[in-house]
PDB file of C-alpha atoms in Angstrom:
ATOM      1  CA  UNK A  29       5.512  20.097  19.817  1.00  0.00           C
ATOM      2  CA  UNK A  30       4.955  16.594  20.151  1.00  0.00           C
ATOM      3  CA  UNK A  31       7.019  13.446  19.143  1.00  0.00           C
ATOM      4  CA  UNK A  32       6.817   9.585  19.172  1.00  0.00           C
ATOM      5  CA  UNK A  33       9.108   7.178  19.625  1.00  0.00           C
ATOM      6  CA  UNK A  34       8.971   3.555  18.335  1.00  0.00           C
ATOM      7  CA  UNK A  35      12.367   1.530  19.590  1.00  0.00           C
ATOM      8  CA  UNK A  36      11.771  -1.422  17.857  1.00  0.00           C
ATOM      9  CA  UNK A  37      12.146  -1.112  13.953  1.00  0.00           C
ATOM     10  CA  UNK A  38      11.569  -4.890  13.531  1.00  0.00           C
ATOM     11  CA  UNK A  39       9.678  -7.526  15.779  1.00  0.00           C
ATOM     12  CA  UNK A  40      10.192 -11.049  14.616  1.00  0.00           C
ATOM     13  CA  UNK A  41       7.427 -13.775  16.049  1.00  0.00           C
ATOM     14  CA  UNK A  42       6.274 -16.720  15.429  1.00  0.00           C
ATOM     15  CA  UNK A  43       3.022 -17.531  15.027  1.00  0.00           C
ATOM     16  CA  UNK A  44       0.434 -18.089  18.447  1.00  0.00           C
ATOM     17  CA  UNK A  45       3.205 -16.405  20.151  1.00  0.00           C
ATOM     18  CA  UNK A  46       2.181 -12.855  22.166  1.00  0.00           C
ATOM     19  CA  UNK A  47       3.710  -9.689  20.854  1.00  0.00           C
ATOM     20  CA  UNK A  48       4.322  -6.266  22.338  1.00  0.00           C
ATOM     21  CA  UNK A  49       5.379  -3.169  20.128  1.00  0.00           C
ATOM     22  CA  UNK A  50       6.575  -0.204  22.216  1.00  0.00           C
ATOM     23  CA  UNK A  51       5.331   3.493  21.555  1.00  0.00           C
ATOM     24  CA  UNK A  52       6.728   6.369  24.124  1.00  0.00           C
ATOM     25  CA  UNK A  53       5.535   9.909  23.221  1.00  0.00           C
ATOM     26  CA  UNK A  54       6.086  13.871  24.574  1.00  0.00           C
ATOM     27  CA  UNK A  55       4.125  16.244  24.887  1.00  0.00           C
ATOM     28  CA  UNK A  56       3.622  19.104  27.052  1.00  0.00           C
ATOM     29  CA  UNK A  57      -0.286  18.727  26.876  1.00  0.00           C
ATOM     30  CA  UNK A  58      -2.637  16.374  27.153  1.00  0.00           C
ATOM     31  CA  UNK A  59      -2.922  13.580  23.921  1.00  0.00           C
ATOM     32  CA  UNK A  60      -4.566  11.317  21.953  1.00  0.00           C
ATOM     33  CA  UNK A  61      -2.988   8.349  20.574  1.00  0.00           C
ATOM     34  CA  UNK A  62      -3.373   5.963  17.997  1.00  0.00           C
ATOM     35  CA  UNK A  63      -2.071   3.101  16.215  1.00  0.00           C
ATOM     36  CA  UNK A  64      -2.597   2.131  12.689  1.00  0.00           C
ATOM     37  CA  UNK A  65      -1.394  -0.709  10.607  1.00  0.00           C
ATOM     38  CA  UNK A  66       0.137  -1.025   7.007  1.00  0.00           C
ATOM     39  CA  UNK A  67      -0.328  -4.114   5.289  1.00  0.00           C
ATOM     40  CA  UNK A  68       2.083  -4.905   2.203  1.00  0.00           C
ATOM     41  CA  UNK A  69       1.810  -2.507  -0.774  1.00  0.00           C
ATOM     42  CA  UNK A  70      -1.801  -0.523   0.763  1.00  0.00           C
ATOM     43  CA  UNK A  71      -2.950   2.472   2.884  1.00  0.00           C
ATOM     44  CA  UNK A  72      -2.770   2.875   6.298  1.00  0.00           C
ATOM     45  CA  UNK A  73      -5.813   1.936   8.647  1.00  0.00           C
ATOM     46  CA  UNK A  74      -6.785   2.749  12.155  1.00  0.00           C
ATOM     47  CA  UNK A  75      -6.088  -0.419  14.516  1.00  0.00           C
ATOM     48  CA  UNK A  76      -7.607   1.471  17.767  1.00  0.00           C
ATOM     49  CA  UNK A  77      -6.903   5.031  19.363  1.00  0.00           C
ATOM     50  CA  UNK A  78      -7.588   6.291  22.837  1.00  0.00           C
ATOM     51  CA  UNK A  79      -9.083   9.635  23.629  1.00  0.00           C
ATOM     52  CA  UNK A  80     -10.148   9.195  27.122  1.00  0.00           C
ATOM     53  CA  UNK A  81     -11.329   6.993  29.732  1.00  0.00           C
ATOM     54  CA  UNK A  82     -10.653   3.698  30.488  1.00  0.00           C
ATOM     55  CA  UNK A  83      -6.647   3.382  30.237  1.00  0.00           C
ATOM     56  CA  UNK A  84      -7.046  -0.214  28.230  1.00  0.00           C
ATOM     57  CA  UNK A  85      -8.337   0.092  24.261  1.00  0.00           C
ATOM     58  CA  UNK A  86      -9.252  -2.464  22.321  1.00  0.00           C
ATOM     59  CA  UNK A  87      -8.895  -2.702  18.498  1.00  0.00           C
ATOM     60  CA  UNK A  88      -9.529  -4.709  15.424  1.00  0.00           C
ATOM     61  CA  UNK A  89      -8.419  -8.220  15.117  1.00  0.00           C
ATOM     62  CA  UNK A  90      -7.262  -9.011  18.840  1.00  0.00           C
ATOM     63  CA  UNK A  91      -5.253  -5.726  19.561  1.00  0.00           C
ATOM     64  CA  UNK A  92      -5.260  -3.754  22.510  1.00  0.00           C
ATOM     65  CA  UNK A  93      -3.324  -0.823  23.460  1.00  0.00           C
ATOM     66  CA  UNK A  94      -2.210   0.532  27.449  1.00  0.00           C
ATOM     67  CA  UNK A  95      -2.161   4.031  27.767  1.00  0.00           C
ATOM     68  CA  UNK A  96       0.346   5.093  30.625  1.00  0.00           C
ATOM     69  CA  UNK A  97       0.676   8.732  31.654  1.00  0.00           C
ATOM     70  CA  UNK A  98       3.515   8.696  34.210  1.00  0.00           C
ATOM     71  CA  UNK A  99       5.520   6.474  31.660  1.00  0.00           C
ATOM     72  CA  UNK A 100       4.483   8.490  28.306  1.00  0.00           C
ATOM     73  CA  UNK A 101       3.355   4.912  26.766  1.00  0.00           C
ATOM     74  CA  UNK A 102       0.800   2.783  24.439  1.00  0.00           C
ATOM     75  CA  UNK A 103       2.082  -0.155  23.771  1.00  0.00           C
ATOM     76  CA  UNK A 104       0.327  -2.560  21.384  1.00  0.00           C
ATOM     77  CA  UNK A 105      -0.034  -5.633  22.592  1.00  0.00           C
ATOM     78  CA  UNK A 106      -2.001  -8.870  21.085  1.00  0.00           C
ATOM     79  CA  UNK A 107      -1.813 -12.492  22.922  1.00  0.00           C
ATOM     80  CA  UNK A 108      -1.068 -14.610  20.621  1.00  0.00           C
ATOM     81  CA  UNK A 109       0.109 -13.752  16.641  1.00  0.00           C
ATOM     82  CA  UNK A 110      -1.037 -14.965  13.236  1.00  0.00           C
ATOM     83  CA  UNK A 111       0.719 -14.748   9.517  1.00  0.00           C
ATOM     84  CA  UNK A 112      -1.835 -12.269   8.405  1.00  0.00           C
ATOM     85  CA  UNK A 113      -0.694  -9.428  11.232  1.00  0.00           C
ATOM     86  CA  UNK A 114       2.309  -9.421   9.368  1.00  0.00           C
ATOM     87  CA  UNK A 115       2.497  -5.481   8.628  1.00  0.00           C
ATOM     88  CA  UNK A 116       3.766  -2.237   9.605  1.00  0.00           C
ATOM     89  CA  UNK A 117       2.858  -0.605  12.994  1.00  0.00           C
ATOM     90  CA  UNK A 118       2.452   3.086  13.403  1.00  0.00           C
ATOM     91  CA  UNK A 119       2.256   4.797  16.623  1.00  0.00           C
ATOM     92  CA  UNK A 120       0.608   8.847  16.655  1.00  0.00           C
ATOM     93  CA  UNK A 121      -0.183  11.477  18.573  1.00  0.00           C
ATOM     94  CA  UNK A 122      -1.922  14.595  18.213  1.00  0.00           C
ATOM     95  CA  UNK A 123      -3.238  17.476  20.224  1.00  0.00           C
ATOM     96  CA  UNK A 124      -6.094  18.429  21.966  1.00  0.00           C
ATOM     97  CA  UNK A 125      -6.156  21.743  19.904  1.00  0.00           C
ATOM     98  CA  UNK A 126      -7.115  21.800  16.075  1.00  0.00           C
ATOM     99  CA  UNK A 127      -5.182  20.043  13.496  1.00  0.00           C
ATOM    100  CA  UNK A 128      -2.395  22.170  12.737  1.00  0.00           C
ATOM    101  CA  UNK A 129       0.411  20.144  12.671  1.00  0.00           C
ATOM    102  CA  UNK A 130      -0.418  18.636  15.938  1.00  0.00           C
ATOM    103  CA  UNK A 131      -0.450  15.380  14.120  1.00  0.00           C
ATOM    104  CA  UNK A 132       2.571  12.629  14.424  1.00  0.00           C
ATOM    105  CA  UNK A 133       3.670   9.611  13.133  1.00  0.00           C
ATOM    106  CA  UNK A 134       6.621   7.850  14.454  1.00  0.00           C
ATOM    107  CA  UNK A 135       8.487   5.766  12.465  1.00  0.00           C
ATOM    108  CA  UNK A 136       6.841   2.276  12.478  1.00  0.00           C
ATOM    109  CA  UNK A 137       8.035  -0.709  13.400  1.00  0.00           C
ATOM    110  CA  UNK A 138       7.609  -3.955  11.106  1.00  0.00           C
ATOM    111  CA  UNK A 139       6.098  -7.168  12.679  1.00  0.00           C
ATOM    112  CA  UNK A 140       6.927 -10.134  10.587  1.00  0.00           C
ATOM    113  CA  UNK A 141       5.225 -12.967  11.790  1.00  0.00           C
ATOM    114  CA  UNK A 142       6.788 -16.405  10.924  1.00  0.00           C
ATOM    115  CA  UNK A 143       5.179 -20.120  10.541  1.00  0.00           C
TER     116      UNK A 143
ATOM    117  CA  UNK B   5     -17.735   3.858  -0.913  1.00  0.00           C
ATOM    118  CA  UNK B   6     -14.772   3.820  -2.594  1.00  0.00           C
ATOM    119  CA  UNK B   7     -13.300   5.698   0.394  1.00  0.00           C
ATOM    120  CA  UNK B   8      -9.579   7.545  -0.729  1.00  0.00           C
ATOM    121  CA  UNK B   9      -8.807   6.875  -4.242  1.00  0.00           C
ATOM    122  CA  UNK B  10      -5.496   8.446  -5.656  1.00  0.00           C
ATOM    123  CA  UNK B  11      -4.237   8.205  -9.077  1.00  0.00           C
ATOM    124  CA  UNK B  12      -1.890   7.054 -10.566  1.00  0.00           C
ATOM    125  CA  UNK B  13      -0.476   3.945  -8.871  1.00  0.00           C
ATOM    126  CA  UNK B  14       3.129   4.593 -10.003  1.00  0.00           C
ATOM    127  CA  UNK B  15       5.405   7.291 -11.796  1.00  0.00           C
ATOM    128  CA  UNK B  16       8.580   7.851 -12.497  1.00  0.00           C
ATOM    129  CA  UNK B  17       9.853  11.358 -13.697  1.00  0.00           C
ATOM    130  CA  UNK B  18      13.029  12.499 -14.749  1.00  0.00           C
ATOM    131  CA  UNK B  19      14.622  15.632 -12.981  1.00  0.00           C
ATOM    132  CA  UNK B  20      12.833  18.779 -13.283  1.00  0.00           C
ATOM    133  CA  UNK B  21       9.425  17.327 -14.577  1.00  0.00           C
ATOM    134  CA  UNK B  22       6.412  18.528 -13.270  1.00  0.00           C
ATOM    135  CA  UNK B  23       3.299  16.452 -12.422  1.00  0.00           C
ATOM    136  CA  UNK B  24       0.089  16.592 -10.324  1.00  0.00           C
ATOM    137  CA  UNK B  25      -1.245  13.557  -7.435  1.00  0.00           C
ATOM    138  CA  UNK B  26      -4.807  13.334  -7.828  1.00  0.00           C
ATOM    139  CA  UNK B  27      -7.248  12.518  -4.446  1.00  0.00           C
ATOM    140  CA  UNK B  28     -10.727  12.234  -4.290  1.00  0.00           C
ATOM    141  CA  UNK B  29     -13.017  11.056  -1.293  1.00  0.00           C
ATOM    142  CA  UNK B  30     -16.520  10.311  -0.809  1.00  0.00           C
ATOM    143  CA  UNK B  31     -17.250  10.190   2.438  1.00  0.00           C
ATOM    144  CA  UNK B  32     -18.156  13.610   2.589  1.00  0.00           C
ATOM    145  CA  UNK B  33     -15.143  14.616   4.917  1.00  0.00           C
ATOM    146  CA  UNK B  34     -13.903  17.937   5.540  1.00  0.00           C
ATOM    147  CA  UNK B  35     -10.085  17.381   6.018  1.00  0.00           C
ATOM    148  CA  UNK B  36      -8.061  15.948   3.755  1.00  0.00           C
ATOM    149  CA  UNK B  37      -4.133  15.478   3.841  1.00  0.00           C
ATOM    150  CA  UNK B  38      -0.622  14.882   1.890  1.00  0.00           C
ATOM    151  CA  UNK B  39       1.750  12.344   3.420  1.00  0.00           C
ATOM    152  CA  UNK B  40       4.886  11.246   1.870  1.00  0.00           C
ATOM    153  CA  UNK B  41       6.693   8.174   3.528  1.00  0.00           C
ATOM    154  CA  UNK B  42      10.045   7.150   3.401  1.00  0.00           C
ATOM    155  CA  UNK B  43      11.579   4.282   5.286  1.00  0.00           C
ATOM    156  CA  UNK B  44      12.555   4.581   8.390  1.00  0.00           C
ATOM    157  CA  UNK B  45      10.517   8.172   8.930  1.00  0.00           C
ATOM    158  CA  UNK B  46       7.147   7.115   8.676  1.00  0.00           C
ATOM    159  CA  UNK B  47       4.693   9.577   7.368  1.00  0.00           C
ATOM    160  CA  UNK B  48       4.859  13.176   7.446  1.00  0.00           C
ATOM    161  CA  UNK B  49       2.899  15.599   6.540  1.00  0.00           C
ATOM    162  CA  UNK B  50       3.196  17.872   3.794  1.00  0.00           C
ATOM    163  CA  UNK B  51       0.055  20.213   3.455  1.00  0.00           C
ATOM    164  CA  UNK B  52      -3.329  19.818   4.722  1.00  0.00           C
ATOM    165  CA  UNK B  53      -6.808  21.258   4.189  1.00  0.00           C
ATOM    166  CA  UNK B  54      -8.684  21.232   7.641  1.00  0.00           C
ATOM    167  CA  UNK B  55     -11.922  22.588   5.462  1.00  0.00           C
ATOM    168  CA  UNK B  56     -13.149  23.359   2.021  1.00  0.00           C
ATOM    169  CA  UNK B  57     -11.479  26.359   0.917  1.00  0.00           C
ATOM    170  CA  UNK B  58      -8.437  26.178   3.112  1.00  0.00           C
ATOM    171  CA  UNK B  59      -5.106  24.876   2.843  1.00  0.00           C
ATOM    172  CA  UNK B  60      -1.959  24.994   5.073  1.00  0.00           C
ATOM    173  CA  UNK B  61       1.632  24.075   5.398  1.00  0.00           C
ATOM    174  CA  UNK B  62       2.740  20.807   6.837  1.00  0.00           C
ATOM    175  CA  UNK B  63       5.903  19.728   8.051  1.00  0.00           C
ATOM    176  CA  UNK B  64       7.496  19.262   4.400  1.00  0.00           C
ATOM    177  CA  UNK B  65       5.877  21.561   2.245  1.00  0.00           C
ATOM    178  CA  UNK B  66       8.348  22.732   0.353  1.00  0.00           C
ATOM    179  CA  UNK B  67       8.684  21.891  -3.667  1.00  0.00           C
ATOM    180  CA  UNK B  68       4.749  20.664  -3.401  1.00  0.00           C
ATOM    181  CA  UNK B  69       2.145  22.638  -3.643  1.00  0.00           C
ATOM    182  CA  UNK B  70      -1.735  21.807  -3.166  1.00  0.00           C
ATOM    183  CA  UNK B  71      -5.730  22.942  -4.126  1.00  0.00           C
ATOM    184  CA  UNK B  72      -8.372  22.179  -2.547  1.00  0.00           C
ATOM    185  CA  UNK B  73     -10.644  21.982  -5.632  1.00  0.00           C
ATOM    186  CA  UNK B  74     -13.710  20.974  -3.883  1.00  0.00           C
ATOM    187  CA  UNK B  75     -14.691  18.840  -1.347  1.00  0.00           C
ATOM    188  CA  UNK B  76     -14.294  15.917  -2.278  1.00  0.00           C
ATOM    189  CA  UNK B  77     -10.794  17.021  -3.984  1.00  0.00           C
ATOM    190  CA  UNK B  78      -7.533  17.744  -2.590  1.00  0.00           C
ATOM    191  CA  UNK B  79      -4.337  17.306  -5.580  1.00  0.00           C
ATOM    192  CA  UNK B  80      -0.547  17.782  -5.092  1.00  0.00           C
ATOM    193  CA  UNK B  81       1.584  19.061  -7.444  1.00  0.00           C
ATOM    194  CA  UNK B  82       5.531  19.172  -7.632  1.00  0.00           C
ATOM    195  CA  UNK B  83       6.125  22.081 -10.191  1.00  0.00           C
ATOM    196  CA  UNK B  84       9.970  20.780 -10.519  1.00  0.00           C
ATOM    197  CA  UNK B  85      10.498  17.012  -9.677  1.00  0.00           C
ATOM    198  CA  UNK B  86      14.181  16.705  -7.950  1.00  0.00           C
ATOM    199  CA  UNK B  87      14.826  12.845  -6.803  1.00  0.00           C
ATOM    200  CA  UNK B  88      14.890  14.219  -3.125  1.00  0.00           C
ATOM    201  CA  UNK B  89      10.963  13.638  -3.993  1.00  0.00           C
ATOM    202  CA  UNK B  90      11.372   9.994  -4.465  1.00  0.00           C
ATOM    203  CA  UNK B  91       8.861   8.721  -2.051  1.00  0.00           C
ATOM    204  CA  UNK B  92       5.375   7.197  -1.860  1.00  0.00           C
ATOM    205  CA  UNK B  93       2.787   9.333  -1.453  1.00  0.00           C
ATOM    206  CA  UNK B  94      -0.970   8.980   0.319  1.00  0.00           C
ATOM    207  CA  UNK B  95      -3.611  11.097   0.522  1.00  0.00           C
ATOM    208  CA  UNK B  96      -5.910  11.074   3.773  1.00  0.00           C
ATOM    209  CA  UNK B  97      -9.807  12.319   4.759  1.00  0.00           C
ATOM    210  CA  UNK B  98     -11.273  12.692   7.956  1.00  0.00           C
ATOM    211  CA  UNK B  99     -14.380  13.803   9.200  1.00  0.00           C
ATOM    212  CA  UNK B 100     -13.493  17.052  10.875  1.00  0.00           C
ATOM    213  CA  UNK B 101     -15.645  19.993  11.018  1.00  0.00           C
ATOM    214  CA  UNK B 102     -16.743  23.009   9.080  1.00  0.00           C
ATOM    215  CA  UNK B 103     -13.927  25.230  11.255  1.00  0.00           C
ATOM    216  CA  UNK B 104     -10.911  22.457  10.726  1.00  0.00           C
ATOM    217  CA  UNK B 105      -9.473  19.238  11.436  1.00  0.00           C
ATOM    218  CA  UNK B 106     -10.045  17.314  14.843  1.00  0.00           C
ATOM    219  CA  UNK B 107      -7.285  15.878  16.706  1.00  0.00           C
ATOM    220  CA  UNK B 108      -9.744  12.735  17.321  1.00  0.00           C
ATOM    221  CA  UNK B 109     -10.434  12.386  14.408  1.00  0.00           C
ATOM    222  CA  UNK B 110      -9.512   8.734  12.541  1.00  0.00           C
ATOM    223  CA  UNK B 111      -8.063   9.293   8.958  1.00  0.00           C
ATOM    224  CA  UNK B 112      -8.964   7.274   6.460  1.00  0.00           C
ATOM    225  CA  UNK B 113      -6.275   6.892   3.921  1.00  0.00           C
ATOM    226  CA  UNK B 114      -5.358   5.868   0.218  1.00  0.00           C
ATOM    227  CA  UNK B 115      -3.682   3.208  -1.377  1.00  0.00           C
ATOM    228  CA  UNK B 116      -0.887   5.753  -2.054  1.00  0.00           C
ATOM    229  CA  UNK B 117       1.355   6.314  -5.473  1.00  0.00           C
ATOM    230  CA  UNK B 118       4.644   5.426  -5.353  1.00  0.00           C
ATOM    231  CA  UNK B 119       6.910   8.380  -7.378  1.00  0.00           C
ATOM    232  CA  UNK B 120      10.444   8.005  -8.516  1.00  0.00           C
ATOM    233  CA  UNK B 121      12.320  10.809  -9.380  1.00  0.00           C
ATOM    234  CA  UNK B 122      15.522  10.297 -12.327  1.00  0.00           C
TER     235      UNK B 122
END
């Protein structure tokens, strides 16, 4: 079974400033990982995911994600912050097999960004 | 496209009230999925239907139950409401296959309903 792990249950920036939100995973098989963003009061959407290859994924507005094997990470990273990425993060994994419930969330962390 | 579209936005039932979450997609997926999320959990699954005609138990099935009515259709129902149920509620799609749901696959969610329970 596979879990995720998000430390930080609130990041607090200012704006222009560069922001890192941790993910750590397990899982006793190979992954894929993704992250996906909540904006206030909608749906979640898919910010980038990695399914192979190149270790460094870029996403939608300015995000990129680091895939690490040996530490069991993707961190989401962007350089420098605006008001508008104010949102929840999601981190999740799933399996190389069918669905099942392969599928996790972890528990999100909220990114407030301030002026 | 529309995309996910769940009705309604909001309810609010009183103890042992029963009521049905209505999701439609039309992106012609073939997996669609229940979520409930509460804070500090994030979203977890309660049933799933990898393809048309199939359904299966998530991580939190029980007191929900599901049909696949077609497609494009995929409701939730809570038979007895109990406030433990208090929660918001989306409804996902993704492409998937005619045999079941890819673990690549992006999901493409709703705007979600957000039930409270009396």
């Amino acid at each position: 079974a596979q879990s995720v792990t998000q430390l930080d249950s609130q990041v607090p920036v200012f704006e222009e400033a560069p922001v890192e939100l941790r993910c750590n995973y397990s899982s006793s098989v190979s992954v894929y990982l993704f992250w996906y963003v909540q904006y206030p009061n909608q749906g979640l959407q898919l910010l980038l995911k990695y399914l192979s290859g190149s270790t460094l994924v870029k996403g939608i507005n300015g995000f990129e994600a680091e895939f690490n094997k040996s530490q069991t990470s993707f961190h989401l990273r962007k350089p420098s912050v605006h008001i508008s990425d104010t949102a929840e993060y999601f981190c999740a994994v799933s399996g190389p097999d069918n669905y099942g419930q392969n599928f996790v969330f972890g528990p999100g962390t909220r990114l407030s960004v301030l002026p | 496209n529309a995309g996910v579209t769940q009705t309604p936005k909001f309810q609010v039932l009183k103890t042992g009230q029963s009521m049905t979450l209505q999701c439609a997609q039309d992106m012609n997926h073939n997996s669609m999925y229940w979520y409930r999320q509460d804070p500090g959990m994030g979203l977890r699954l309660i049933y799933y239907s990898a393809s048309e005609g199939t359904t299966d138990k998530g991580e939190v099935p029980n007191g929900y139950n599901v049909s696949r009515l077609n497609k494009r259709e995929f409701s939730l129902r809570l038979e007895s409401a109990a406030p433990s149920q208090t929660s918001v509620y989306f409804c996902a799609s993704s492409a998937g296959t005619s045999g079941g749901a890819l673990g690549t696959d992006t999901q493409y969610f709703g705007p979600g309903t957000r039930l409270t329970v009396l």
